Structure formats: structure tokens, C-alpha cells
Amino acid sequence: MNRVDRLFAITLILQHKQRVRAQDLARTFEVSERTIYRDMTALSESGVPIVALPGEGYELAEGYFLRPITLTPEEARALFL
């Protein structure tokens, strides 16, 4: 899995779980914890409101969620071509 896919997947995991530890994410994505720390920094710098809770893990700021992506049928077909 490339980094962009992993960053998106991490955001989705955070959106669906209240809190997740770097250790668990590292295991899930088969990367080092250090890589997860860099990913969290990248997400935060890109505007995703990541809350780090020392000794507990990461969570999204209350009320944050990714908006669904709405595509026209033509746009959806173009993604698969």
C-alpha cells in the first residue's frame, strides 16, 4: 500500500473508531511505529485535526468527518478506465 492510500485509510479508521494507538496502526499496515508518527504529522499538517493523547493514542477532533465523494456516472467510469 502506498503512502497516500495509507493516509486515507488511517483517516477512515480514526473516523470510525474513537481512539487508536500507533502500535496498532503499525501492525495493521505492516510499517514501523515511526512511519505512523510521520503519517500522523502529515495528516495534521494537511488540515486533518488529529488529537494525540500521550499513552492512549490518536483520535480525530470531535465533529470532524470526511465528506462523502459524489461522482457523476461519467466521472466514476473515468476512474476505472
JSON list of C-alpha atoms in Angstrom, two decimals:
[
{"chain": "A", "resi": 1, "resn": "MET", "atom": "CA", "xyz": [0.00, 0.00, 0.00]},
{"chain": "A", "resi": 2, "resn": "ASN", "atom": "CA", "xyz": [1.39, 3.39, -0.92]},
{"chain": "A", "resi": 3, "resn": "ARG", "atom": "CA", "xyz": [1.52, 6.30, 1.49]},
{"chain": "A", "resi": 4, "resn": "VAL", "atom": "CA", "xyz": [-1.46, 8.19, 0.08]},
{"chain": "A", "resi": 5, "resn": "ASP", "atom": "CA", "xyz": [-3.66, 5.10, 0.40]},
{"chain": "A", "resi": 6, "resn": "ARG", "atom": "CA", "xyz": [-2.39, 4.53, 3.94]},
{"chain": "A", "resi": 7, "resn": "LEU", "atom": "CA", "xyz": [-3.09, 8.14, 4.96]},
{"chain": "A", "resi": 8, "resn": "PHE", "atom": "CA", "xyz": [-6.63, 7.89, 3.63]},
{"chain": "A", "resi": 9, "resn": "ALA", "atom": "CA", "xyz": [-7.14, 4.53, 5.37]},
{"chain": "A", "resi": 10, "resn": "ILE", "atom": "CA", "xyz": [-5.83, 5.92, 8.67]},
{"chain": "A", "resi": 11, "resn": "THR", "atom": "CA", "xyz": [-8.27, 8.82, 8.40]},
{"chain": "A", "resi": 12, "resn": "LEU", "atom": "CA", "xyz": [-11.15, 6.40, 7.82]},
{"chain": "A", "resi": 13, "resn": "ILE", "atom": "CA", "xyz": [-10.07, 4.26, 10.79]},
{"chain": "A", "resi": 14, "resn": "LEU", "atom": "CA", "xyz": [-9.92, 7.33, 13.02]},
{"chain": "A", "resi": 15, "resn": "GLN", "atom": "CA", "xyz": [-13.33, 8.40, 11.79]},
{"chain": "A", "resi": 16, "resn": "HIS", "atom": "CA", "xyz": [-14.89, 5.06, 12.74]},
{"chain": "A", "resi": 17, "resn": "LYS", "atom": "CA", "xyz": [-13.02, 4.38, 15.99]},
{"chain": "A", "resi": 18, "resn": "GLN", "atom": "CA", "xyz": [-12.81, 6.66, 18.97]},
{"chain": "A", "resi": 19, "resn": "ARG", "atom": "CA", "xyz": [-9.12, 6.15, 19.56]},
{"chain": "A", "resi": 20, "resn": "VAL", "atom": "CA", "xyz": [-6.30, 4.13, 18.02]},
{"chain": "A", "resi": 21, "resn": "ARG", "atom": "CA", "xyz": [-2.69, 3.55, 19.05]},
{"chain": "A", "resi": 22, "resn": "ALA", "atom": "CA", "xyz": [0.29, 3.98, 16.73]},
{"chain": "A", "resi": 23, "resn": "GLN", "atom": "CA", "xyz": [1.34, 0.43, 17.60]},
{"chain": "A", "resi": 24, "resn": "ASP", "atom": "CA", "xyz": [-1.99, -0.94, 16.33]},
{"chain": "A", "resi": 25, "resn": "LEU", "atom": "CA", "xyz": [-1.86, 1.09, 13.13]},
{"chain": "A", "resi": 26, "resn": "ALA", "atom": "CA", "xyz": [1.72, -0.02, 12.51]},
{"chain": "A", "resi": 27, "resn": "ARG", "atom": "CA", "xyz": [0.66, -3.64, 12.86]},
{"chain": "A", "resi": 28, "resn": "THR", "atom": "CA", "xyz": [-2.37, -3.14, 10.60]},
{"chain": "A", "resi": 29, "resn": "PHE", "atom": "CA", "xyz": [-0.36, -1.51, 7.81]},
{"chain": "A", "resi": 30, "resn": "GLU", "atom": "CA", "xyz": [2.84, -3.54, 8.33]},
{"chain": "A", "resi": 31, "resn": "VAL", "atom": "CA", "xyz": [5.01, -0.45, 8.82]},
{"chain": "A", "resi": 32, "resn": "SER", "atom": "CA", "xyz": [7.04, 0.87, 11.73]},
{"chain": "A", "resi": 33, "resn": "GLU", "atom": "CA", "xyz": [5.56, 2.98, 14.50]},
{"chain": "A", "resi": 34, "resn": "ARG", "atom": "CA", "xyz": [7.91, 5.75, 13.36]},
{"chain": "A", "resi": 35, "resn": "THR", "atom": "CA", "xyz": [6.21, 5.67, 9.95]},
{"chain": "A", "resi": 36, "resn": "ILE", "atom": "CA", "xyz": [2.83, 6.05, 11.65]},
{"chain": "A", "resi": 37, "resn": "TYR", "atom": "CA", "xyz": [4.15, 9.05, 13.61]},
{"chain": "A", "resi": 38, "resn": "ARG", "atom": "CA", "xyz": [5.27, 10.65, 10.32]},
{"chain": "A", "resi": 39, "resn": "ASP", "atom": "CA", "xyz": [1.88, 9.84, 8.79]},
{"chain": "A", "resi": 40, "resn": "MET", "atom": "CA", "xyz": [0.07, 11.50, 11.70]},
{"chain": "A", "resi": 41, "resn": "THR", "atom": "CA", "xyz": [2.24, 14.59, 11.29]},
{"chain": "A", "resi": 42, "resn": "ALA", "atom": "CA", "xyz": [1.47, 14.67, 7.57]},
{"chain": "A", "resi": 43, "resn": "LEU", "atom": "CA", "xyz": [-2.27, 14.34, 8.20]},
{"chain": "A", "resi": 44, "resn": "SER", "atom": "CA", "xyz": [-2.16, 17.08, 10.81]},
{"chain": "A", "resi": 45, "resn": "GLU", "atom": "CA", "xyz": [-0.17, 19.39, 8.54]},
{"chain": "A", "resi": 46, "resn": "SER", "atom": "CA", "xyz": [-2.70, 18.80, 5.74]},
{"chain": "A", "resi": 47, "resn": "GLY", "atom": "CA", "xyz": [-5.54, 20.02, 7.94]},
{"chain": "A", "resi": 48, "resn": "VAL", "atom": "CA", "xyz": [-6.91, 16.83, 9.48]},
{"chain": "A", "resi": 49, "resn": "PRO", "atom": "CA", "xyz": [-7.49, 17.68, 13.16]},
{"chain": "A", "resi": 50, "resn": "ILE", "atom": "CA", "xyz": [-5.57, 14.84, 14.81]},
{"chain": "A", "resi": 51, "resn": "VAL", "atom": "CA", "xyz": [-5.56, 14.81, 18.61]},
{"chain": "A", "resi": 52, "resn": "ALA", "atom": "CA", "xyz": [-2.60, 12.98, 20.18]},
{"chain": "A", "resi": 53, "resn": "LEU", "atom": "CA", "xyz": [-3.24, 11.60, 23.64]},
{"chain": "A", "resi": 54, "resn": "PRO", "atom": "CA", "xyz": [0.09, 10.55, 25.21]},
{"chain": "A", "resi": 55, "resn": "GLY", "atom": "CA", "xyz": [-0.04, 6.92, 26.27]},
{"chain": "A", "resi": 56, "resn": "GLU", "atom": "CA", "xyz": [-3.53, 6.48, 24.80]},
{"chain": "A", "resi": 57, "resn": "GLY", "atom": "CA", "xyz": [-3.28, 7.01, 21.05]},
{"chain": "A", "resi": 58, "resn": "TYR", "atom": "CA", "xyz": [-4.78, 9.26, 18.44]},
{"chain": "A", "resi": 59, "resn": "GLU", "atom": "CA", "xyz": [-8.28, 10.44, 17.69]},
{"chain": "A", "resi": 60, "resn": "LEU", "atom": "CA", "xyz": [-9.97, 12.99, 15.48]},
{"chain": "A", "resi": 61, "resn": "ALA", "atom": "CA", "xyz": [-11.18, 16.25, 16.96]},
{"chain": "A", "resi": 62, "resn": "GLU", "atom": "CA", "xyz": [-14.83, 15.99, 17.89]},
{"chain": "A", "resi": 63, "resn": "GLY", "atom": "CA", "xyz": [-17.17, 16.70, 15.00]},
{"chain": "A", "resi": 64, "resn": "TYR", "atom": "CA", "xyz": [-14.64, 16.11, 12.20]},
{"chain": "A", "resi": 65, "resn": "PHE", "atom": "CA", "xyz": [-15.52, 13.74, 9.38]},
{"chain": "A", "resi": 66, "resn": "LEU", "atom": "CA", "xyz": [-14.66, 13.23, 5.74]},
{"chain": "A", "resi": 67, "resn": "ARG", "atom": "CA", "xyz": [-17.42, 14.28, 3.43]},
{"chain": "A", "resi": 68, "resn": "PRO", "atom": "CA", "xyz": [-18.63, 11.61, 1.02]},
{"chain": "A", "resi": 69, "resn": "ILE", "atom": "CA", "xyz": [-17.33, 11.99, -2.50]},
{"chain": "A", "resi": 70, "resn": "THR", "atom": "CA", "xyz": [-20.14, 12.31, -5.02]},
{"chain": "A", "resi": 71, "resn": "LEU", "atom": "CA", "xyz": [-19.30, 11.41, -8.59]},
{"chain": "A", "resi": 72, "resn": "THR", "atom": "CA", "xyz": [-21.38, 11.54, -11.70]},
{"chain": "A", "resi": 73, "resn": "PRO", "atom": "CA", "xyz": [-21.69, 8.22, -13.58]},
{"chain": "A", "resi": 74, "resn": "GLU", "atom": "CA", "xyz": [-19.24, 9.57, -16.18]},
{"chain": "A", "resi": 75, "resn": "GLU", "atom": "CA", "xyz": [-16.68, 10.51, -13.52]},
{"chain": "A", "resi": 76, "resn": "ALA", "atom": "CA", "xyz": [-16.98, 7.09, -11.88]},
{"chain": "A", "resi": 77, "resn": "ARG", "atom": "CA", "xyz": [-16.42, 5.34, -15.23]},
{"chain": "A", "resi": 78, "resn": "ALA", "atom": "CA", "xyz": [-13.40, 7.55, -15.93]},
{"chain": "A", "resi": 79, "resn": "LEU", "atom": "CA", "xyz": [-11.77, 6.39, -12.70]},
{"chain": "A", "resi": 80, "resn": "PHE", "atom": "CA", "xyz": [-11.91, 2.79, -13.86]},
{"chain": "A", "resi": 81, "resn": "LEU", "atom": "CA", "xyz": [-10.65, 3.38, -17.40]}
]
